[in-house]
Amino acid sequence: MGTNEIVIKGAREHNLKNIDVAIPRDKLVVITGLSGSGKSSLAFDTMYAEGQRRYVESLSSYARMFLGQMSKPDLDSIDGLSPAVSIDQKTTSKNPRSTVGTTTEIYDYLRLLFARVGVPHCPECGRVIKRQTTDQATDEILALSPGSKAIIMAPVVAGRKGEFTKLFEDLQKEGFVRVRIDGEIVKLTGEQIVLNKKIKHFIDVVVDRVTLKESATSRIAEAVELATKIADGKVLVQLLGDDGKPLSDGGAVSSGATGGLAEGEHLFSLALACPVHGHSMDELEPRDFSFNAPYGACPDCLGIGSKEEVDPTLVVPDPSLTLAEGAVKPFKSGNYYPQVLRAVALHMGTDENTPWEDMPKKAQKALLYGLGKQKVRVDYVTIDGRETYWFIEWEGALAAVQRRYQEAQSDSQREKLSSYFSIIPCSTCQGKRLKPEILAVTVGDASIYDVTRMSADESLRFFENLSIAPSHEPIAGPIVKEIKARLKFLVDVGLDYLTLERATATLSGGEAQRIRLATQIGAGLMGVLYILDEPSIGLHQRDNERLIATLEHLRDIGNTVVVVEHDEDTIRAADFVIDMGPGAGEHGGHVVAIGTPEEVANTEGSLTADYLSGRREIAIPKVRRAPGRGSLVLAGATENNLKSVDVSIPFGTLTVVTGVSGSGKSSLVTDTLAPALANRVNHAHRRTGTYRKLSGVDKIDKVINIDQSPIGRTPRSNPATYIGLWDDIRALFASTQESKARGYGPGRFSFNVKGGRCEACKGDGQIKIEMHFLPDIYVPCEECGGSRYNRETLLVTYRGKTIADVLAMTVEEALQFFENIPAIKRKLQTLFDVGLGYIHLGQSATTLSGGEAQRVKLASELQRRQTGKTFYILDEPTTGLHFEDVRQLLEVLQRLVDSGNTVLVIEHNLDVIASADHLVDLGPEGGDKGGTVVAVGTPEEVAKVPESHTGRFLERLFVARGHKS
């Protein structure tokens, strides 16, 4: 065996059929094949799992004691394995503090840059803050409160852990008598001071106690000099009250206790201070620019940048309604509030029958935010018909919801009112996360927030054009070099439109994966086995070339790059291709074709080869559906980067929204249109992006938004339970003779309640082992062997199969097994039709990809009775799909449209785009350069628009397929 190959023998994990495969090292290798053919089983569950297991085994026995035992993948041997790094799509942080900047470490370098070469300014007047002299500090101290007494202190420890025994000894030798520790003044001359070394302390040395008067000027100046000498230029002054005590509560709350300044405390610095407003600052440190530390974070939102408050767009979700029709949703029913709202409207010169959007702005403001102390006459009719009136001070609908939420007695009432709250920017920092004085520090006339608001592309240009003073070049040069390198990596993987402040929780799986890819490139490692899971997800064809170049760079510096991928461009760019198949699930698990892309394309019996060679293709419709019953029209959408977009979606068509990454597709569909329709048609109350008008809603009776969020977050959730199939199967088992004899009902066959389930694992079938600094892993339950049920329950069979056997069946196997049970067969057929014949009925929801979860939801909708007026919204449904799976999915979508429904899809896949009846192409670029409609019409019409990137690639496809455009 040569050292230039990873040799796998006898791989049998999941559906792999005892395969042997040799993968060349230091090459770009693509593993492709149908969904469920065994690609991930080979790449992640065999290669990566064995690499991770060997890493854990290389640790000390003490470390392994905390990690638990990791099972070996089912294979005979694997040789030539390098240290493995997995870059998948399921590791996006949901922490609101995690941003693109922090994830890529660019923000860490920005903090260092601003701390070392940033220019501080006064947050009030904008003057550059310069160093104070001793005389200036003395004059300001005298002016604080003439005639008052004050303690002058030297802050020597600020928020550090330790016992500080040596510090106290040195201070005592220098003649100091008192120190203030965490807000409390203690003597140094008494018994030894013992501090808890595990908590942070704030220690100030008491230098002098003075009366602030002119005659004490020289004494104060001496105290300032002494304090600045031992505290690195800082002086802390605590004003005392008439009783000789600190102005704050007995000294209990102080700079020491909180890390900020308490009442009567003033910090001076001979380093940095505004000569006019007196704003003084410490020497800048990187921690001051972190929104995760109290030193620089906004004290109101604690650095998160947002708060949960009552959202006006949720309180008034449909501006076309009048007050009488319930425009103010929380108060549309009842007797009291509708009459109060009518009275306020009349008071403001309008009435309850005027649509909200046509009301004067001052009337809207009064209804939502109140009228302060102004009295409003309310003519009130009681429930029993008596008429009366009174005058009230109207607090406003938002304040009323907030108050009722706080006063709510029941959980149900609180839950109902909580639906009117949403996350909105912090009113103190306006979402900037940091204190004003930190935001006033600039580099190149931009604050750290200004830099994070730029897209990666804009930020890269900013640093390329940044001029640094020669004296700062040795410090700033290496930092800027690192920042530019990391920004370039982001641009290279097609994420040039992302801002550094963007929360990672809002990223798609593909975006999160490419960020991790950019971080790994920045690490510059060699000799590593990188395993990626469809990095092209969410990428427009135009950006694919950059991604492929990045993968090739990772290979060229000496790494083996294994990519699980369906994208044709990536397959053709690979050095080596492994095609798994020939089918999915039990029909897969074999290596169908292997070699260079050209060799694979010439292989017979491979679906991938058929599509690569052109022997098979997804047919482009010769005729497009013409809109027959009007359109849904959204006007004036301005969410995120949208520039007052007007869009029309013809009913009864397959409409696809396209555009380069970051052009505004999700802002238009996911953030604006989907929630607006849900609010109007399904009576939901979701936050909606800003828009002017939505018309044509009366032609829709149901809105179904099928996204890629998981169908469940625990191993208990599975496809059978999600689509309602499991209830039918449990009822079937309960109807058997054995069940009736034992007195078992359907509940006995549930793994969620006591009775029939295995109590050792509580019906999970597996036990979770916490891995501390590695991801948690699940191992099969030893008691039930992963079956989820106890022995008594497993004695009941239907046609020779136990309930656990049914859970282990694939959809395709179950379809044959239950072919004589119409209710069960119909639900299984929908799963099979969307290309999920290979998944197991009991497969944990946590193991399904985003694309698979989306297709399970689609199957759940397909089994319902069609009305012909349903509006379906899908976000990149081809995620994780092979060419053949895309063909199947398109058949399902076309079937929905043929029934009279409307299907709106966000998509980059050219086959789906070419199959659409109507296209809306956004762009022309991503971020601020996007947000406009570039082209609209049939695919043939869009292909002729020169400004459209999508049109350019469509034209190429049409030429290659011989389709007339």
Short mmCIF file of N, CA, C and O in Angstrom, two decimals, residues 107-117 286 289 479:
data_model
loop_
_atom_site.label_atom_id
_atom_site.label_comp_id
_atom_site.label_asym_id
_atom_site.label_seq_id
_atom_site.Cartn_x
_atom_site.Cartn_y
_atom_site.Cartn_z
N TYR A 107 -13.21 39.86 14.38
CA TYR A 107 -13.55 40.85 15.42
C TYR A 107 -12.47 40.90 16.50
O TYR A 107 -12.21 41.96 17.07
N ASP A 108 -11.82 39.77 16.78
CA ASP A 108 -10.73 39.76 17.77
C ASP A 108 -9.58 40.65 17.29
O ASP A 108 -8.99 41.40 18.08
N TYR A 109 -9.28 40.57 16.00
CA TYR A 109 -8.21 41.41 15.45
C TYR A 109 -8.64 42.87 15.41
O TYR A 109 -7.83 43.78 15.62
N LEU A 110 -9.93 43.12 15.13
CA LEU A 110 -10.44 44.50 15.14
C LEU A 110 -10.31 45.11 16.53
O LEU A 110 -9.91 46.28 16.68
N ARG A 111 -10.64 44.34 17.55
CA ARG A 111 -10.53 44.83 18.93
C ARG A 111 -9.08 45.21 19.26
O ARG A 111 -8.81 46.24 19.86
N LEU A 112 -8.17 44.37 18.82
CA LEU A 112 -6.75 44.64 19.06
C LEU A 112 -6.29 45.89 18.31
O LEU A 112 -5.58 46.74 18.86
N LEU A 113 -6.74 46.03 17.05
CA LEU A 113 -6.36 47.19 16.24
C LEU A 113 -6.88 48.49 16.87
O LEU A 113 -6.12 49.47 17.02
N PHE A 114 -8.15 48.52 17.24
CA PHE A 114 -8.75 49.73 17.81
C PHE A 114 -8.14 50.07 19.17
O PHE A 114 -8.02 51.25 19.52
N ALA A 115 -7.78 49.05 19.94
CA ALA A 115 -7.18 49.30 21.26
C ALA A 115 -5.77 49.88 21.14
O ALA A 115 -5.35 50.68 21.97
N ARG A 116 -5.05 49.48 20.10
CA ARG A 116 -3.65 49.90 19.98
C ARG A 116 -3.45 51.18 19.17
O ARG A 116 -2.57 51.98 19.48
N VAL A 117 -4.23 51.38 18.11
CA VAL A 117 -4.02 52.59 17.29
C VAL A 117 -5.28 53.43 17.13
O VAL A 117 -5.29 54.40 16.38
N PRO A 286 -8.12 45.71 24.46
CA PRO A 286 -9.01 44.96 23.55
C PRO A 286 -10.34 44.59 24.19
O PRO A 286 -11.37 44.57 23.53
N PHE A 289 -13.54 46.74 23.76
CA PHE A 289 -14.30 46.71 22.51
C PHE A 289 -15.12 45.42 22.36
O PHE A 289 -15.72 45.19 21.32
N ILE A 479 -1.52 43.44 12.21
CA ILE A 479 -2.94 43.21 12.54
C ILE A 479 -3.80 43.37 11.29
O ILE A 479 -4.66 42.54 10.99
#
